[in-house]
Amino acid sequence: MRVKTAAKINLALDVVGRLDNGYHAIESVFQTVGIYDEVTVELCEGTDIEITCEMPQKFADADPIPCDEHNIAYKAARAYLDRNGLEAGCRIHIKKDIPSQAGMGGGSSDAAAVMYCLHKLLGKDIPPTQSIGADVPFFLTGGTAYVSGIGENIRPITDYSGRILVIAKGTEGVSTAEAYGLIDGMEAPAHPDTDKLVNAVENAPDEAYRYFGNLFEEAVHLREVGDIEDKMTACGALRAVMTGSGSAVFGLFTERESAEICAAKLRTDGYFAEVCETVGSSFIEE
């Protein structure tokens, strides 16, 4: 079985506290977007799991992706088979088009796709996925959702699909652990108003962009992020914001022509840049 599996952005992302177990509590609005990896799952004899990866050279150079038991998609397959008590094996092939170290959940999306395919092929329920990756539960549904806790509390909200975006990324990055450490050291940060964003998405979606925001952007201060945002704004973006802990940026546009011009300019300047739209689900079966 082969599926395309979507990336995500955070229309808003706030860190609201630290739990006793050391994890940070977030409040966020997640949104799937039309940049996809392609995941193929094939059942095979025996109990082994094989994984192969195909990716643009620029992705491989920036962040080599493990094609072994360390890949989150492998872990998802192992968890699905073991927790359902299945004596089965599979081959997984991942074709990457979602940039890595971008805050777009590419690995978690691949893991969710593997579980989705195994569910379709074998008919067993998908076990709890939170332990595999914090974003994996969201990708099993996709669309637009208010997400809280450490990512396990997911409440779908009004569909925000069909919005035109440019998504761009440079070479700078910061680890998630480092980004959270920077947030822990902040004094009196300006938190995005996630509640107002949810209300706007549900009642005044054309005004929702006014409440986009990301606390991580205030903490990490990446030069390329600022440069991309400035270029997007100059091309007519209503708002440009970093997603996740970085370092991709999304800009919201009202016209595709302006978005295409912006993406072309960003690519000329050496950035990864694609035009896409917000989408209402994670998976497209092929």
PDB file of C-alpha atoms in Angstrom:
ATOM      1  CA  MET A   1       0.000   0.000   0.000  1.00  0.00           C
ATOM      2  CA  ARG A   2       1.258   3.482  -0.887  1.00  0.00           C
ATOM      3  CA  VAL A   3       0.137   6.798   0.607  1.00  0.00           C
ATOM      4  CA  LYS A   4       1.190  10.400   0.469  1.00  0.00           C
ATOM      5  CA  THR A   5       1.488  11.747   4.000  1.00  0.00           C
ATOM      6  CA  ALA A   6       1.295  15.448   4.779  1.00  0.00           C
ATOM      7  CA  ALA A   7       3.543  17.824   6.682  1.00  0.00           C
ATOM      8  CA  LYS A   8       2.183  20.136   9.370  1.00  0.00           C
ATOM      9  CA  ILE A   9       2.688  23.686  10.530  1.00  0.00           C
ATOM     10  CA  ASN A  10       1.856  25.352  13.833  1.00  0.00           C
ATOM     11  CA  LEU A  11      -0.431  28.302  13.198  1.00  0.00           C
ATOM     12  CA  ALA A  12       0.294  29.149  16.818  1.00  0.00           C
ATOM     13  CA  LEU A  13       2.636  27.483  19.287  1.00  0.00           C
ATOM     14  CA  ASP A  14       2.976  28.389  22.949  1.00  0.00           C
ATOM     15  CA  VAL A  15       4.796  26.741  25.874  1.00  0.00           C
ATOM     16  CA  VAL A  16       2.685  27.147  28.990  1.00  0.00           C
ATOM     17  CA  GLY A  17       4.589  25.242  31.665  1.00  0.00           C
ATOM     18  CA  ARG A  18       6.807  22.367  32.643  1.00  0.00           C
ATOM     19  CA  LEU A  19       5.415  19.106  33.998  1.00  0.00           C
ATOM     20  CA  ASP A  20       6.753  17.042  36.896  1.00  0.00           C
ATOM     21  CA  ASN A  21       8.163  14.491  34.446  1.00  0.00           C
ATOM     22  CA  GLY A  22      10.310  17.171  32.798  1.00  0.00           C
ATOM     23  CA  TYR A  23       8.232  17.511  29.638  1.00  0.00           C
ATOM     24  CA  HIS A  24       6.896  20.899  28.587  1.00  0.00           C
ATOM     25  CA  ALA A  25       3.176  21.581  28.213  1.00  0.00           C
ATOM     26  CA  ILE A  26       2.136  23.306  25.011  1.00  0.00           C
ATOM     27  CA  GLU A  27      -0.906  24.993  23.531  1.00  0.00           C
ATOM     28  CA  SER A  28      -0.955  24.994  19.761  1.00  0.00           C
ATOM     29  CA  VAL A  29      -3.047  24.970  16.614  1.00  0.00           C
ATOM     30  CA  PHE A  30      -1.755  22.280  14.248  1.00  0.00           C
ATOM     31  CA  GLN A  31      -2.540  22.337  10.535  1.00  0.00           C
ATOM     32  CA  THR A  32      -1.684  19.806   7.832  1.00  0.00           C
ATOM     33  CA  VAL A  33      -0.281  21.287   4.622  1.00  0.00           C
ATOM     34  CA  GLY A  34       0.149  20.040   1.074  1.00  0.00           C
ATOM     35  CA  ILE A  35       3.809  19.066   1.158  1.00  0.00           C
ATOM     36  CA  TYR A  36       4.033  15.276   1.253  1.00  0.00           C
ATOM     37  CA  ASP A  37       6.327  12.358   1.838  1.00  0.00           C
ATOM     38  CA  GLU A  38       5.417   9.145   0.033  1.00  0.00           C
ATOM     39  CA  VAL A  39       5.325   5.986   2.150  1.00  0.00           C
ATOM     40  CA  THR A  40       5.006   2.447   0.756  1.00  0.00           C
ATOM     41  CA  VAL A  41       4.375  -0.540   3.019  1.00  0.00           C
ATOM     42  CA  GLU A  42       4.570  -4.114   1.718  1.00  0.00           C
ATOM     43  CA  LEU A  43       3.884  -7.196   3.823  1.00  0.00           C
ATOM     44  CA  CYS A  44       6.495  -9.939   3.574  1.00  0.00           C
ATOM     45  CA  GLU A  45       7.286 -13.361   4.984  1.00  0.00           C
ATOM     46  CA  GLY A  46       9.037 -13.663   8.327  1.00  0.00           C
ATOM     47  CA  THR A  47       9.068 -11.075  11.089  1.00  0.00           C
ATOM     48  CA  ASP A  48      11.756  -8.688   9.874  1.00  0.00           C
ATOM     49  CA  ILE A  49      11.137  -5.020   9.143  1.00  0.00           C
ATOM     50  CA  GLU A  50      13.146  -3.523   6.296  1.00  0.00           C
ATOM     51  CA  ILE A  51      13.280   0.196   5.615  1.00  0.00           C
ATOM     52  CA  THR A  52      14.698   2.152   2.681  1.00  0.00           C
ATOM     53  CA  CYS A  53      14.755   5.895   2.104  1.00  0.00           C
ATOM     54  CA  GLU A  54      14.891   8.106  -0.950  1.00  0.00           C
ATOM     55  CA  MET A  55      15.521  11.811  -0.521  1.00  0.00           C
ATOM     56  CA  PRO A  56      16.868  14.858  -2.335  1.00  0.00           C
ATOM     57  CA  GLN A  57      20.608  15.251  -1.863  1.00  0.00           C
ATOM     58  CA  LYS A  58      20.130  18.642  -0.209  1.00  0.00           C
ATOM     59  CA  PHE A  59      18.061  16.971   2.540  1.00  0.00           C
ATOM     60  CA  ALA A  60      20.594  14.176   2.999  1.00  0.00           C
ATOM     61  CA  ASP A  61      23.461  16.669   3.280  1.00  0.00           C
ATOM     62  CA  ALA A  62      21.636  18.804   5.851  1.00  0.00           C
ATOM     63  CA  ASP A  63      20.331  16.026   8.081  1.00  0.00           C
ATOM     64  CA  PRO A  64      21.075  12.372   7.230  1.00  0.00           C
ATOM     65  CA  ILE A  65      18.010  10.255   7.962  1.00  0.00           C
ATOM     66  CA  PRO A  66      18.623   6.809   9.482  1.00  0.00           C
ATOM     67  CA  CYS A  67      17.264   3.968   7.381  1.00  0.00           C
ATOM     68  CA  ASP A  68      17.345   1.350  10.124  1.00  0.00           C
ATOM     69  CA  GLU A  69      15.756   0.601  13.493  1.00  0.00           C
ATOM     70  CA  HIS A  70      16.458   4.188  14.590  1.00  0.00           C
ATOM     71  CA  ASN A  71      13.977   5.590  12.064  1.00  0.00           C
ATOM     72  CA  ILE A  72      10.675   6.529  13.719  1.00  0.00           C
ATOM     73  CA  ALA A  73       8.761   4.780  10.909  1.00  0.00           C
ATOM     74  CA  TYR A  74      10.538   1.515  11.767  1.00  0.00           C
ATOM     75  CA  LYS A  75       9.617   2.019  15.427  1.00  0.00           C
ATOM     76  CA  ALA A  76       5.975   2.575  14.435  1.00  0.00           C
ATOM     77  CA  ALA A  77       5.871  -0.686  12.474  1.00  0.00           C
ATOM     78  CA  ARG A  78       7.510  -2.609  15.313  1.00  0.00           C
ATOM     79  CA  ALA A  79       5.038  -1.173  17.822  1.00  0.00           C
ATOM     80  CA  TYR A  80       2.024  -1.981  15.623  1.00  0.00           C
ATOM     81  CA  LEU A  81       3.068  -5.576  15.005  1.00  0.00           C
ATOM     82  CA  ASP A  82       4.200  -6.316  18.567  1.00  0.00           C
ATOM     83  CA  ARG A  83       1.264  -4.719  20.362  1.00  0.00           C
ATOM     84  CA  ASN A  84      -1.175  -6.609  18.174  1.00  0.00           C
ATOM     85  CA  GLY A  85       0.725  -9.880  18.656  1.00  0.00           C
ATOM     86  CA  LEU A  86       1.289 -10.332  14.925  1.00  0.00           C
ATOM     87  CA  GLU A  87       3.940 -12.657  13.534  1.00  0.00           C
ATOM     88  CA  ALA A  88       4.484 -10.630  10.376  1.00  0.00           C
ATOM     89  CA  GLY A  89       7.125  -8.587   8.624  1.00  0.00           C
ATOM     90  CA  CYS A  90       7.096  -5.672   6.226  1.00  0.00           C
ATOM     91  CA  ARG A  91       9.148  -3.555   3.868  1.00  0.00           C
ATOM     92  CA  ILE A  92       8.874   0.209   4.181  1.00  0.00           C
ATOM     93  CA  HIS A  93      10.050   2.688   1.562  1.00  0.00           C
ATOM     94  CA  ILE A  94      10.007   6.427   2.305  1.00  0.00           C
ATOM     95  CA  LYS A  95      10.383   9.045  -0.407  1.00  0.00           C
ATOM     96  CA  LYS A  96      11.128  12.341   1.338  1.00  0.00           C
ATOM     97  CA  ASP A  97       9.809  15.693   0.160  1.00  0.00           C
ATOM     98  CA  ILE A  98       9.146  17.187   3.610  1.00  0.00           C
ATOM     99  CA  PRO A  99      12.303  18.998   4.726  1.00  0.00           C
ATOM    100  CA  SER A 100      13.884  17.705   7.920  1.00  0.00           C
ATOM    101  CA  GLN A 101      14.790  19.796  10.982  1.00  0.00           C
ATOM    102  CA  ALA A 102      12.025  22.128   9.846  1.00  0.00           C
ATOM    103  CA  GLY A 103       9.364  21.914  12.568  1.00  0.00           C
ATOM    104  CA  MET A 104       7.026  20.269  10.047  1.00  0.00           C
ATOM    105  CA  GLY A 105       6.738  16.804  11.599  1.00  0.00           C
ATOM    106  CA  GLY A 106       8.050  14.816   8.655  1.00  0.00           C
ATOM    107  CA  GLY A 107       9.235  11.850  10.704  1.00  0.00           C
ATOM    108  CA  SER A 108       6.049  11.704  12.760  1.00  0.00           C
ATOM    109  CA  SER A 109       3.981  11.908   9.585  1.00  0.00           C
ATOM    110  CA  ASP A 110       5.897   8.930   8.137  1.00  0.00           C
ATOM    111  CA  ALA A 111       5.323   6.947  11.339  1.00  0.00           C
ATOM    112  CA  ALA A 112       1.596   7.671  11.276  1.00  0.00           C
ATOM    113  CA  ALA A 113       1.452   6.641   7.615  1.00  0.00           C
ATOM    114  CA  VAL A 114       3.105   3.302   8.388  1.00  0.00           C
ATOM    115  CA  MET A 115       0.531   2.580  11.096  1.00  0.00           C
ATOM    116  CA  TYR A 116      -2.303   3.670   8.813  1.00  0.00           C
ATOM    117  CA  CYS A 117      -1.086   1.327   6.049  1.00  0.00           C
ATOM    118  CA  LEU A 118      -0.602  -1.620   8.402  1.00  0.00           C
ATOM    119  CA  HIS A 119      -4.095  -1.040   9.784  1.00  0.00           C
ATOM    120  CA  LYS A 120      -5.515  -1.131   6.254  1.00  0.00           C
ATOM    121  CA  LEU A 121      -3.484  -4.210   5.289  1.00  0.00           C
ATOM    122  CA  LEU A 122      -3.918  -6.241   8.476  1.00  0.00           C
ATOM    123  CA  GLY A 123      -7.162  -4.935   9.952  1.00  0.00           C
ATOM    124  CA  LYS A 124      -5.923  -4.597  13.529  1.00  0.00           C
ATOM    125  CA  ASP A 125      -6.498  -1.459  15.576  1.00  0.00           C
ATOM    126  CA  ILE A 126      -3.792   1.182  15.793  1.00  0.00           C
ATOM    127  CA  PRO A 127      -2.307   1.094  19.320  1.00  0.00           C
ATOM    128  CA  PRO A 128      -1.525   4.253  21.319  1.00  0.00           C
ATOM    129  CA  THR A 129       1.112   6.255  19.454  1.00  0.00           C
ATOM    130  CA  GLN A 130       2.179   8.952  21.907  1.00  0.00           C
ATOM    131  CA  SER A 131       5.248   7.009  23.009  1.00  0.00           C
ATOM    132  CA  ILE A 132       6.492   6.798  19.416  1.00  0.00           C
ATOM    133  CA  GLY A 133       6.467  10.544  18.827  1.00  0.00           C
ATOM    134  CA  ALA A 134       4.598  13.528  20.238  1.00  0.00           C
ATOM    135  CA  ASP A 135       3.130  14.553  16.876  1.00  0.00           C
ATOM    136  CA  VAL A 136       2.164  11.068  15.659  1.00  0.00           C
ATOM    137  CA  PRO A 137      -1.384  11.085  17.158  1.00  0.00           C
ATOM    138  CA  PHE A 138      -2.232  14.315  15.309  1.00  0.00           C
ATOM    139  CA  PHE A 139      -1.163  12.914  11.945  1.00  0.00           C
ATOM    140  CA  LEU A 140      -3.575   9.991  12.277  1.00  0.00           C
ATOM    141  CA  THR A 141      -6.351  12.525  11.712  1.00  0.00           C
ATOM    142  CA  GLY A 142      -4.722  15.682  10.368  1.00  0.00           C
ATOM    143  CA  GLY A 143      -6.672  18.774   9.395  1.00  0.00           C
ATOM    144  CA  THR A 144      -6.958  21.642  11.863  1.00  0.00           C
ATOM    145  CA  ALA A 145      -6.741  20.928  15.586  1.00  0.00           C
ATOM    146  CA  TYR A 146      -6.138  22.543  18.948  1.00  0.00           C
ATOM    147  CA  VAL A 147      -3.373  20.548  20.619  1.00  0.00           C
ATOM    148  CA  SER A 148      -2.396  20.722  24.281  1.00  0.00           C
ATOM    149  CA  GLY A 149      -0.521  18.843  27.005  1.00  0.00           C
ATOM    150  CA  ILE A 150       2.593  17.288  25.476  1.00  0.00           C
ATOM    151  CA  GLY A 151       0.700  16.770  22.224  1.00  0.00           C
ATOM    152  CA  GLU A 152      -1.639  14.008  23.376  1.00  0.00           C
ATOM    153  CA  ASN A 153      -4.755  16.189  23.755  1.00  0.00           C
ATOM    154  CA  ILE A 154      -6.120  16.800  20.259  1.00  0.00           C
ATOM    155  CA  ARG A 155      -9.385  18.614  19.582  1.00  0.00           C
ATOM    156  CA  PRO A 156     -10.370  19.068  15.937  1.00  0.00           C
ATOM    157  CA  ILE A 157     -11.621  22.574  15.161  1.00  0.00           C
ATOM    158  CA  THR A 158     -13.181  24.195  12.094  1.00  0.00           C
ATOM    159  CA  ASP A 159     -11.508  23.193   8.839  1.00  0.00           C
ATOM    160  CA  TYR A 160      -8.956  25.808   7.725  1.00  0.00           C
ATOM    161  CA  SER A 161      -8.019  24.114   4.457  1.00  0.00           C
ATOM    162  CA  GLY A 162      -7.569  25.841   1.105  1.00  0.00           C
ATOM    163  CA  ARG A 163      -5.356  28.693   2.365  1.00  0.00           C
ATOM    164  CA  ILE A 164      -2.387  29.564   0.142  1.00  0.00           C
ATOM    165  CA  LEU A 165       1.058  29.300   1.724  1.00  0.00           C
ATOM    166  CA  VAL A 166       4.704  29.664   0.882  1.00  0.00           C
ATOM    167  CA  ILE A 167       6.865  27.445   3.074  1.00  0.00           C
ATOM    168  CA  ALA A 168      10.599  28.146   3.093  1.00  0.00           C
ATOM    169  CA  LYS A 169      13.658  26.995   4.997  1.00  0.00           C
ATOM    170  CA  GLY A 170      17.350  27.803   5.138  1.00  0.00           C
ATOM    171  CA  THR A 171      20.219  25.756   6.509  1.00  0.00           C
ATOM    172  CA  GLU A 172      20.215  27.087  10.071  1.00  0.00           C
ATOM    173  CA  GLY A 173      18.675  24.934  12.754  1.00  0.00           C
ATOM    174  CA  VAL A 174      18.398  24.358  16.456  1.00  0.00           C
ATOM    175  CA  SER A 175      17.669  21.129  18.308  1.00  0.00           C
ATOM    176  CA  THR A 176      14.293  20.866  20.014  1.00  0.00           C
ATOM    177  CA  ALA A 177      15.981  20.283  23.371  1.00  0.00           C
ATOM    178  CA  GLU A 178      18.102  23.411  22.924  1.00  0.00           C
ATOM    179  CA  ALA A 179      15.048  25.431  21.893  1.00  0.00           C
ATOM    180  CA  TYR A 180      13.122  24.390  25.013  1.00  0.00           C
ATOM    181  CA  GLY A 181      16.160  25.277  27.113  1.00  0.00           C
ATOM    182  CA  LEU A 182      16.173  28.772  25.624  1.00  0.00           C
ATOM    183  CA  ILE A 183      12.479  29.140  26.433  1.00  0.00           C
ATOM    184  CA  ASP A 184      13.120  28.073  30.038  1.00  0.00           C
ATOM    185  CA  GLY A 185      15.580  30.945  30.326  1.00  0.00           C
ATOM    186  CA  MET A 186      13.253  33.635  28.985  1.00  0.00           C
ATOM    187  CA  GLU A 187      11.911  36.382  31.235  1.00  0.00           C
ATOM    188  CA  ALA A 188       8.399  37.779  30.614  1.00  0.00           C
ATOM    189  CA  PRO A 189       8.022  36.379  27.073  1.00  0.00           C
ATOM    190  CA  ALA A 190       5.192  37.545  24.792  1.00  0.00           C
ATOM    191  CA  HIS A 191       2.978  34.466  24.473  1.00  0.00           C
ATOM    192  CA  PRO A 192       0.850  33.962  21.350  1.00  0.00           C
ATOM    193  CA  ASP A 193      -2.886  34.026  22.106  1.00  0.00           C
ATOM    194  CA  THR A 194      -3.904  30.519  21.102  1.00  0.00           C
ATOM    195  CA  ASP A 195      -7.459  30.917  22.417  1.00  0.00           C
ATOM    196  CA  LYS A 196      -8.051  33.945  20.194  1.00  0.00           C
ATOM    197  CA  LEU A 197      -6.665  32.040  17.219  1.00  0.00           C
ATOM    198  CA  VAL A 198      -9.027  29.118  17.816  1.00  0.00           C
ATOM    199  CA  ASN A 199     -11.951  31.519  18.099  1.00  0.00           C
ATOM    200  CA  ALA A 200     -10.932  33.274  14.889  1.00  0.00           C
ATOM    201  CA  VAL A 201     -10.517  30.018  12.930  1.00  0.00           C
ATOM    202  CA  GLU A 202     -14.004  28.980  14.007  1.00  0.00           C
ATOM    203  CA  ASN A 203     -15.785  32.324  13.650  1.00  0.00           C
ATOM    204  CA  ALA A 204     -13.734  34.719  11.485  1.00  0.00           C
ATOM    205  CA  PRO A 205     -11.238  32.601   9.505  1.00  0.00           C
ATOM    206  CA  ASP A 206     -10.168  35.416   7.172  1.00  0.00           C
ATOM    207  CA  GLU A 207      -8.865  37.268  10.253  1.00  0.00           C
ATOM    208  CA  ALA A 208      -7.180  34.262  11.886  1.00  0.00           C
ATOM    209  CA  TYR A 209      -3.731  35.239  10.595  1.00  0.00           C
ATOM    210  CA  ARG A 210      -3.695  38.150  13.055  1.00  0.00           C
ATOM    211  CA  TYR A 211      -3.202  35.603  15.868  1.00  0.00           C
ATOM    212  CA  PHE A 212      -0.503  33.431  14.279  1.00  0.00           C
ATOM    213  CA  GLY A 213       2.569  33.265  16.510  1.00  0.00           C
ATOM    214  CA  ASN A 214       5.316  31.072  17.908  1.00  0.00           C
ATOM    215  CA  LEU A 215       7.089  31.418  21.252  1.00  0.00           C
ATOM    216  CA  PHE A 216      10.070  29.438  19.917  1.00  0.00           C
ATOM    217  CA  GLU A 217      10.742  32.153  17.362  1.00  0.00           C
ATOM    218  CA  GLU A 218      11.134  34.665  20.187  1.00  0.00           C
ATOM    219  CA  ALA A 219      13.570  32.313  21.914  1.00  0.00           C
ATOM    220  CA  VAL A 220      15.892  31.067  19.166  1.00  0.00           C
ATOM    221  CA  HIS A 221      16.466  34.181  16.981  1.00  0.00           C
ATOM    222  CA  LEU A 222      17.643  32.501  13.773  1.00  0.00           C
ATOM    223  CA  ARG A 223      18.953  34.993  11.197  1.00  0.00           C
ATOM    224  CA  GLU A 224      17.584  33.087   8.206  1.00  0.00           C
ATOM    225  CA  VAL A 225      14.115  32.974   9.758  1.00  0.00           C
ATOM    226  CA  GLY A 226      14.032  36.756   9.986  1.00  0.00           C
ATOM    227  CA  ASP A 227      15.342  37.119   6.442  1.00  0.00           C
ATOM    228  CA  ILE A 228      12.710  34.743   5.021  1.00  0.00           C
ATOM    229  CA  GLU A 229       9.926  36.494   6.925  1.00  0.00           C
ATOM    230  CA  ASP A 230      11.035  39.891   5.627  1.00  0.00           C
ATOM    231  CA  LYS A 231      11.098  38.623   2.045  1.00  0.00           C
ATOM    232  CA  MET A 232       7.651  37.028   2.392  1.00  0.00           C
ATOM    233  CA  THR A 233       6.177  40.221   3.821  1.00  0.00           C
ATOM    234  CA  ALA A 234       7.731  42.255   1.004  1.00  0.00           C
ATOM    235  CA  CYS A 235       6.009  39.926  -1.487  1.00  0.00           C
ATOM    236  CA  GLY A 236       2.601  40.501   0.107  1.00  0.00           C
ATOM    237  CA  ALA A 237       2.272  37.824   2.795  1.00  0.00           C
ATOM    238  CA  LEU A 238      -0.428  38.679   5.334  1.00  0.00           C
ATOM    239  CA  ARG A 239       1.728  37.083   8.019  1.00  0.00           C
ATOM    240  CA  ALA A 240       4.962  35.078   8.125  1.00  0.00           C
ATOM    241  CA  VAL A 241       5.817  32.892  11.134  1.00  0.00           C
ATOM    242  CA  MET A 242       8.274  30.131  12.028  1.00  0.00           C
ATOM    243  CA  THR A 243       6.740  26.707  12.620  1.00  0.00           C
ATOM    244  CA  GLY A 244       7.563  24.264  15.422  1.00  0.00           C
ATOM    245  CA  SER A 245      10.942  24.712  17.071  1.00  0.00           C
ATOM    246  CA  GLY A 246      12.231  25.719  13.632  1.00  0.00           C
ATOM    247  CA  SER A 247      13.475  26.392  11.244  1.00  0.00           C
ATOM    248  CA  ALA A 248      10.886  26.474   8.419  1.00  0.00           C
ATOM    249  CA  VAL A 249       8.752  29.582   7.944  1.00  0.00           C
ATOM    250  CA  PHE A 250       5.263  29.760   6.456  1.00  0.00           C
ATOM    251  CA  GLY A 251       3.755  32.841   4.869  1.00  0.00           C
ATOM    252  CA  LEU A 252       0.020  33.235   4.243  1.00  0.00           C
ATOM    253  CA  PHE A 253      -0.994  34.717   0.878  1.00  0.00           C
ATOM    254  CA  THR A 254      -4.347  35.657  -0.636  1.00  0.00           C
ATOM    255  CA  GLU A 255      -3.246  35.118  -4.258  1.00  0.00           C
ATOM    256  CA  ARG A 256      -1.331  32.177  -5.703  1.00  0.00           C
ATOM    257  CA  GLU A 257       0.465  34.397  -8.232  1.00  0.00           C
ATOM    258  CA  SER A 258       2.068  36.441  -5.435  1.00  0.00           C
ATOM    259  CA  ALA A 259       2.976  33.238  -3.617  1.00  0.00           C
ATOM    260  CA  GLU A 260       4.665  31.775  -6.712  1.00  0.00           C
ATOM    261  CA  ILE A 261       6.674  34.979  -7.218  1.00  0.00           C
ATOM    262  CA  CYS A 262       7.739  34.909  -3.565  1.00  0.00           C
ATOM    263  CA  ALA A 263       8.801  31.250  -3.696  1.00  0.00           C
ATOM    264  CA  ALA A 264      10.824  31.876  -6.857  1.00  0.00           C
ATOM    265  CA  LYS A 265      12.658  34.799  -5.219  1.00  0.00           C
ATOM    266  CA  LEU A 266      13.420  32.732  -2.123  1.00  0.00           C
ATOM    267  CA  ARG A 267      14.788  29.870  -4.229  1.00  0.00           C
ATOM    268  CA  THR A 268      16.993  32.353  -6.093  1.00  0.00           C
ATOM    269  CA  ASP A 269      18.392  33.375  -2.706  1.00  0.00           C
ATOM    270  CA  GLY A 270      19.274  29.756  -1.945  1.00  0.00           C
ATOM    271  CA  TYR A 271      16.340  28.768   0.245  1.00  0.00           C
ATOM    272  CA  PHE A 272      14.077  25.733  -0.026  1.00  0.00           C
ATOM    273  CA  ALA A 273      10.692  27.202  -0.934  1.00  0.00           C
ATOM    274  CA  GLU A 274       7.390  25.691  -2.053  1.00  0.00           C
ATOM    275  CA  VAL A 275       3.863  26.950  -2.623  1.00  0.00           C
ATOM    276  CA  CYS A 276       1.153  24.775  -1.127  1.00  0.00           C
ATOM    277  CA  GLU A 277      -2.212  24.966   0.604  1.00  0.00           C
ATOM    278  CA  THR A 278      -3.545  23.977   3.986  1.00  0.00           C
ATOM    279  CA  VAL A 279      -5.268  20.574   3.681  1.00  0.00           C
ATOM    280  CA  GLY A 280      -7.983  18.815   5.625  1.00  0.00           C
ATOM    281  CA  SER A 281      -6.389  15.394   6.178  1.00  0.00           C
ATOM    282  CA  SER A 282      -3.020  13.672   6.432  1.00  0.00           C
ATOM    283  CA  PHE A 283      -3.193  10.849   3.897  1.00  0.00           C
ATOM    284  CA  ILE A 284      -3.834  10.475   0.180  1.00  0.00           C
ATOM    285  CA  GLU A 285      -4.064   6.829  -0.907  1.00  0.00           C
ATOM    286  CA  GLU A 286      -2.411   5.998  -4.208  1.00  0.00           C
TER     287      GLU A 286
END
